[in-house]
PDB file of C-alpha atoms in Angstrom:
ATOM      1  CA  UNK A   1       0.000   0.000   0.000  1.00  0.00           C
ATOM      2  CA  UNK A   2       1.034   3.592  -0.540  1.00  0.00           C
ATOM      3  CA  UNK A   3       0.783   6.011   2.366  1.00  0.00           C
ATOM      4  CA  UNK A   4       0.954   9.803   2.460  1.00  0.00           C
ATOM      5  CA  UNK A   5       2.595  11.356   5.512  1.00  0.00           C
ATOM      6  CA  UNK A   6       1.754  15.023   6.121  1.00  0.00           C
ATOM      7  CA  UNK A   7       4.915  16.073   7.884  1.00  0.00           C
ATOM      8  CA  UNK A   8       5.282  18.931  10.315  1.00  0.00           C
ATOM      9  CA  UNK A   9       7.502  21.715   9.095  1.00  0.00           C
ATOM     10  CA  UNK A  10       9.335  22.198  12.357  1.00  0.00           C
ATOM     11  CA  UNK A  11      12.514  20.464  11.157  1.00  0.00           C
ATOM     12  CA  UNK A  12      13.797  19.681   7.644  1.00  0.00           C
ATOM     13  CA  UNK A  13      14.798  16.034   8.316  1.00  0.00           C
ATOM     14  CA  UNK A  14      13.387  14.676  11.590  1.00  0.00           C
ATOM     15  CA  UNK A  15       9.739  14.162  10.521  1.00  0.00           C
ATOM     16  CA  UNK A  16      10.769  11.992   7.560  1.00  0.00           C
ATOM     17  CA  UNK A  17      13.236  10.041   9.706  1.00  0.00           C
ATOM     18  CA  UNK A  18      10.562   9.483  12.355  1.00  0.00           C
ATOM     19  CA  UNK A  19       8.045   8.182   9.793  1.00  0.00           C
ATOM     20  CA  UNK A  20      10.543   5.732   8.317  1.00  0.00           C
ATOM     21  CA  UNK A  21      11.731   4.615  11.773  1.00  0.00           C
ATOM     22  CA  UNK A  22       8.122   4.011  12.862  1.00  0.00           C
ATOM     23  CA  UNK A  23       7.603   1.765   9.841  1.00  0.00           C
ATOM     24  CA  UNK A  24      10.709  -0.177  10.771  1.00  0.00           C
ATOM     25  CA  UNK A  25       9.564  -0.438  14.405  1.00  0.00           C
ATOM     26  CA  UNK A  26       6.307  -1.970  13.162  1.00  0.00           C
ATOM     27  CA  UNK A  27       8.329  -4.593  11.298  1.00  0.00           C
ATOM     28  CA  UNK A  28       7.279  -3.128   7.959  1.00  0.00           C
ATOM     29  CA  UNK A  29       9.299  -2.155   4.953  1.00  0.00           C
ATOM     30  CA  UNK A  30       9.100   1.356   3.566  1.00  0.00           C
ATOM     31  CA  UNK A  31      10.358   2.766   0.294  1.00  0.00           C
ATOM     32  CA  UNK A  32      10.073   6.500  -0.393  1.00  0.00           C
ATOM     33  CA  UNK A  33       8.281   7.026  -3.708  1.00  0.00           C
ATOM     34  CA  UNK A  34       7.877  10.806  -3.635  1.00  0.00           C
ATOM     35  CA  UNK A  35       9.098  13.559  -1.375  1.00  0.00           C
ATOM     36  CA  UNK A  36       7.831  17.127  -1.391  1.00  0.00           C
ATOM     37  CA  UNK A  37       7.858  20.009   1.064  1.00  0.00           C
ATOM     38  CA  UNK A  38       6.166  18.549   4.193  1.00  0.00           C
ATOM     39  CA  UNK A  39       4.765  15.553   2.263  1.00  0.00           C
ATOM     40  CA  UNK A  40       6.173  12.042   1.980  1.00  0.00           C
ATOM     41  CA  UNK A  41       4.686   9.212  -0.120  1.00  0.00           C
ATOM     42  CA  UNK A  42       5.882   5.748   0.891  1.00  0.00           C
ATOM     43  CA  UNK A  43       5.247   2.246  -0.463  1.00  0.00           C
ATOM     44  CA  UNK A  44       4.907  -0.047   2.554  1.00  0.00           C
ATOM     45  CA  UNK A  45       3.568  -3.351   3.798  1.00  0.00           C
ATOM     46  CA  UNK A  46       2.582  -1.993   7.218  1.00  0.00           C
ATOM     47  CA  UNK A  47      -0.298  -3.973   8.727  1.00  0.00           C
ATOM     48  CA  UNK A  48      -2.067  -1.160  10.589  1.00  0.00           C
ATOM     49  CA  UNK A  49      -1.682   2.410   9.257  1.00  0.00           C
ATOM     50  CA  UNK A  50      -3.917   3.777  12.038  1.00  0.00           C
ATOM     51  CA  UNK A  51      -1.627   2.365  14.726  1.00  0.00           C
ATOM     52  CA  UNK A  52       1.380   3.667  12.812  1.00  0.00           C
ATOM     53  CA  UNK A  53      -0.124   7.171  12.664  1.00  0.00           C
ATOM     54  CA  UNK A  54      -0.817   7.137  16.408  1.00  0.00           C
ATOM     55  CA  UNK A  55       2.904   6.651  17.074  1.00  0.00           C
ATOM     56  CA  UNK A  56       4.024   9.695  15.097  1.00  0.00           C
ATOM     57  CA  UNK A  57       4.623  13.048  16.743  1.00  0.00           C
ATOM     58  CA  UNK A  58       5.983  14.908  13.723  1.00  0.00           C
ATOM     59  CA  UNK A  59       3.328  13.919  11.185  1.00  0.00           C
ATOM     60  CA  UNK A  60      -0.013  15.683  11.190  1.00  0.00           C
ATOM     61  CA  UNK A  61      -1.867  12.886   9.387  1.00  0.00           C
ATOM     62  CA  UNK A  62      -1.337   9.654   7.466  1.00  0.00           C
ATOM     63  CA  UNK A  63      -3.524   8.889   4.439  1.00  0.00           C
ATOM     64  CA  UNK A  64      -3.877   6.111   1.893  1.00  0.00           C
ATOM     65  CA  UNK A  65      -2.344   7.532  -1.295  1.00  0.00           C
ATOM     66  CA  UNK A  66      -4.540   7.880  -4.385  1.00  0.00           C
ATOM     67  CA  UNK A  67      -2.445   9.937  -6.772  1.00  0.00           C
ATOM     68  CA  UNK A  68       0.016  12.760  -7.229  1.00  0.00           C
ATOM     69  CA  UNK A  69      -0.282  15.174 -10.136  1.00  0.00           C
ATOM     70  CA  UNK A  70       0.559  18.655 -11.268  1.00  0.00           C
ATOM     71  CA  UNK A  71      -2.129  21.004  -9.981  1.00  0.00           C
ATOM     72  CA  UNK A  72      -3.603  21.616 -13.438  1.00  0.00           C
ATOM     73  CA  UNK A  73      -3.949  17.834 -13.980  1.00  0.00           C
ATOM     74  CA  UNK A  74      -5.483  16.911 -10.609  1.00  0.00           C
ATOM     75  CA  UNK A  75      -9.067  16.401 -11.769  1.00  0.00           C
ATOM     76  CA  UNK A  76      -8.000  14.058 -14.547  1.00  0.00           C
ATOM     77  CA  UNK A  77      -5.691  12.180 -12.167  1.00  0.00           C
ATOM     78  CA  UNK A  78      -8.387  11.709  -9.513  1.00  0.00           C
ATOM     79  CA  UNK A  79     -10.839  10.558 -12.192  1.00  0.00           C
ATOM     80  CA  UNK A  80      -8.482   7.787 -13.234  1.00  0.00           C
ATOM     81  CA  UNK A  81      -7.792   6.443  -9.698  1.00  0.00           C
ATOM     82  CA  UNK A  82      -9.413   3.574  -7.837  1.00  0.00           C
ATOM     83  CA  UNK A  83     -11.260   5.954  -5.501  1.00  0.00           C
ATOM     84  CA  UNK A  84     -14.385   3.813  -6.007  1.00  0.00           C
ATOM     85  CA  UNK A  85     -12.665   0.858  -4.352  1.00  0.00           C
ATOM     86  CA  UNK A  86     -11.229   2.868  -1.472  1.00  0.00           C
ATOM     87  CA  UNK A  87     -14.391   4.694  -0.407  1.00  0.00           C
ATOM     88  CA  UNK A  88     -16.902   2.332   1.224  1.00  0.00           C
ATOM     89  CA  UNK A  89     -20.112   2.166  -0.797  1.00  0.00           C
ATOM     90  CA  UNK A  90     -23.076   3.993   0.647  1.00  0.00           C
ATOM     91  CA  UNK A  91     -20.920   6.183   2.882  1.00  0.00           C
ATOM     92  CA  UNK A  92     -20.788   9.958   2.839  1.00  0.00           C
ATOM     93  CA  UNK A  93     -17.615  11.850   2.054  1.00  0.00           C
ATOM     94  CA  UNK A  94     -16.069  15.298   1.909  1.00  0.00           C
ATOM     95  CA  UNK A  95     -13.044  16.680   0.106  1.00  0.00           C
ATOM     96  CA  UNK A  96     -10.623  18.791   2.130  1.00  0.00           C
ATOM     97  CA  UNK A  97      -7.824  20.799   0.524  1.00  0.00           C
ATOM     98  CA  UNK A  98      -4.865  22.205   2.395  1.00  0.00           C
ATOM     99  CA  UNK A  99      -1.879  24.163   1.236  1.00  0.00           C
ATOM    100  CA  UNK A 100       1.756  23.787   2.384  1.00  0.00           C
ATOM    101  CA  UNK A 101       3.086  27.265   3.030  1.00  0.00           C
ATOM    102  CA  UNK A 102       2.157  29.353  -0.027  1.00  0.00           C
ATOM    103  CA  UNK A 103       2.089  26.547  -2.601  1.00  0.00           C
ATOM    104  CA  UNK A 104      -0.019  27.020  -5.743  1.00  0.00           C
ATOM    105  CA  UNK A 105      -1.497  30.404  -4.740  1.00  0.00           C
ATOM    106  CA  UNK A 106      -3.449  30.560  -8.012  1.00  0.00           C
ATOM    107  CA  UNK A 107      -5.607  27.618  -6.884  1.00  0.00           C
ATOM    108  CA  UNK A 108      -8.751  28.259  -4.862  1.00  0.00           C
ATOM    109  CA  UNK A 109      -8.967  25.566  -2.183  1.00  0.00           C
ATOM    110  CA  UNK A 110     -12.742  25.855  -2.098  1.00  0.00           C
ATOM    111  CA  UNK A 111     -13.139  25.536  -5.876  1.00  0.00           C
ATOM    112  CA  UNK A 112     -10.762  22.580  -6.104  1.00  0.00           C
ATOM    113  CA  UNK A 113     -12.568  20.857  -3.241  1.00  0.00           C
ATOM    114  CA  UNK A 114     -15.935  21.362  -4.936  1.00  0.00           C
ATOM    115  CA  UNK A 115     -14.684  20.192  -8.351  1.00  0.00           C
ATOM    116  CA  UNK A 116     -13.151  16.996  -6.965  1.00  0.00           C
ATOM    117  CA  UNK A 117     -16.231  16.273  -4.835  1.00  0.00           C
ATOM    118  CA  UNK A 118     -18.497  16.763  -7.866  1.00  0.00           C
ATOM    119  CA  UNK A 119     -16.306  14.433  -9.928  1.00  0.00           C
ATOM    120  CA  UNK A 120     -16.442  11.667  -7.305  1.00  0.00           C
ATOM    121  CA  UNK A 121     -20.167  12.183  -6.729  1.00  0.00           C
ATOM    122  CA  UNK A 122     -20.903  11.920 -10.465  1.00  0.00           C
ATOM    123  CA  UNK A 123     -18.621   8.922 -11.011  1.00  0.00           C
ATOM    124  CA  UNK A 124     -19.728   6.764  -8.113  1.00  0.00           C
ATOM    125  CA  UNK A 125     -22.891   8.309  -6.717  1.00  0.00           C
ATOM    126  CA  UNK A 126     -21.589   8.870  -3.196  1.00  0.00           C
ATOM    127  CA  UNK A 127     -23.184  11.599  -1.112  1.00  0.00           C
ATOM    128  CA  UNK A 128     -21.251  14.658   0.000  1.00  0.00           C
ATOM    129  CA  UNK A 129     -21.574  15.608   3.675  1.00  0.00           C
ATOM    130  CA  UNK A 130     -19.469  18.575   4.742  1.00  0.00           C
ATOM    131  CA  UNK A 131     -20.622  18.507   8.366  1.00  0.00           C
ATOM    132  CA  UNK A 132     -20.018  14.869   9.382  1.00  0.00           C
ATOM    133  CA  UNK A 133     -18.541  12.867   6.516  1.00  0.00           C
ATOM    134  CA  UNK A 134     -17.872   9.188   7.113  1.00  0.00           C
ATOM    135  CA  UNK A 135     -14.728   9.388   4.952  1.00  0.00           C
ATOM    136  CA  UNK A 136     -12.556  12.228   3.698  1.00  0.00           C
ATOM    137  CA  UNK A 137     -10.581  12.699   0.532  1.00  0.00           C
ATOM    138  CA  UNK A 138      -7.609  14.891   1.314  1.00  0.00           C
ATOM    139  CA  UNK A 139      -5.623  16.999  -1.114  1.00  0.00           C
ATOM    140  CA  UNK A 140      -2.441  18.743  -0.092  1.00  0.00           C
ATOM    141  CA  UNK A 141      -0.951  21.335  -2.410  1.00  0.00           C
ATOM    142  CA  UNK A 142       2.823  21.361  -2.117  1.00  0.00           C
ATOM    143  CA  UNK A 143       4.977  23.165  -4.623  1.00  0.00           C
ATOM    144  CA  UNK A 144       3.249  22.832  -7.994  1.00  0.00           C
ATOM    145  CA  UNK A 145       1.716  19.404  -7.293  1.00  0.00           C
ATOM    146  CA  UNK A 146      -1.260  18.060  -5.434  1.00  0.00           C
ATOM    147  CA  UNK A 147      -1.066  14.836  -3.447  1.00  0.00           C
ATOM    148  CA  UNK A 148      -4.426  13.108  -3.008  1.00  0.00           C
ATOM    149  CA  UNK A 149      -5.355  10.484  -0.446  1.00  0.00           C
ATOM    150  CA  UNK A 150      -8.131   8.932   1.615  1.00  0.00           C
ATOM    151  CA  UNK A 151      -8.133   9.807   5.301  1.00  0.00           C
TER     152      UNK A 151
END
């Protein structure tokens, strides 16, 4: 499985080292696939990502990775993922967009969130619930790319 680690920005190297050490402590392998400012995408065989996330102090969240794409190609990239298989059928969802520092200032977080939610809703018929979603699709804008995952 591929995991996205949203790293704290308090140190340039420690959050990444902590994430990789936590994988090792769980007896799992971890290979860095992509590394961006405050975002790490890792291929791993970890058994319990929730337990892994609970052990991390320098990662804000850990998601299941869907895709990474240049900002202008995000909608197309999300449309070609296996989001249908990762979101439980009949559950509600919301799309949340966050920005690392001042990445991609030309992108409206609200508009991107709405466009991705509409795409998923049209493709698979899931219901959007912004108040209490049962699952969340997260997008983090870092540099000129967006990293998308399921929380």
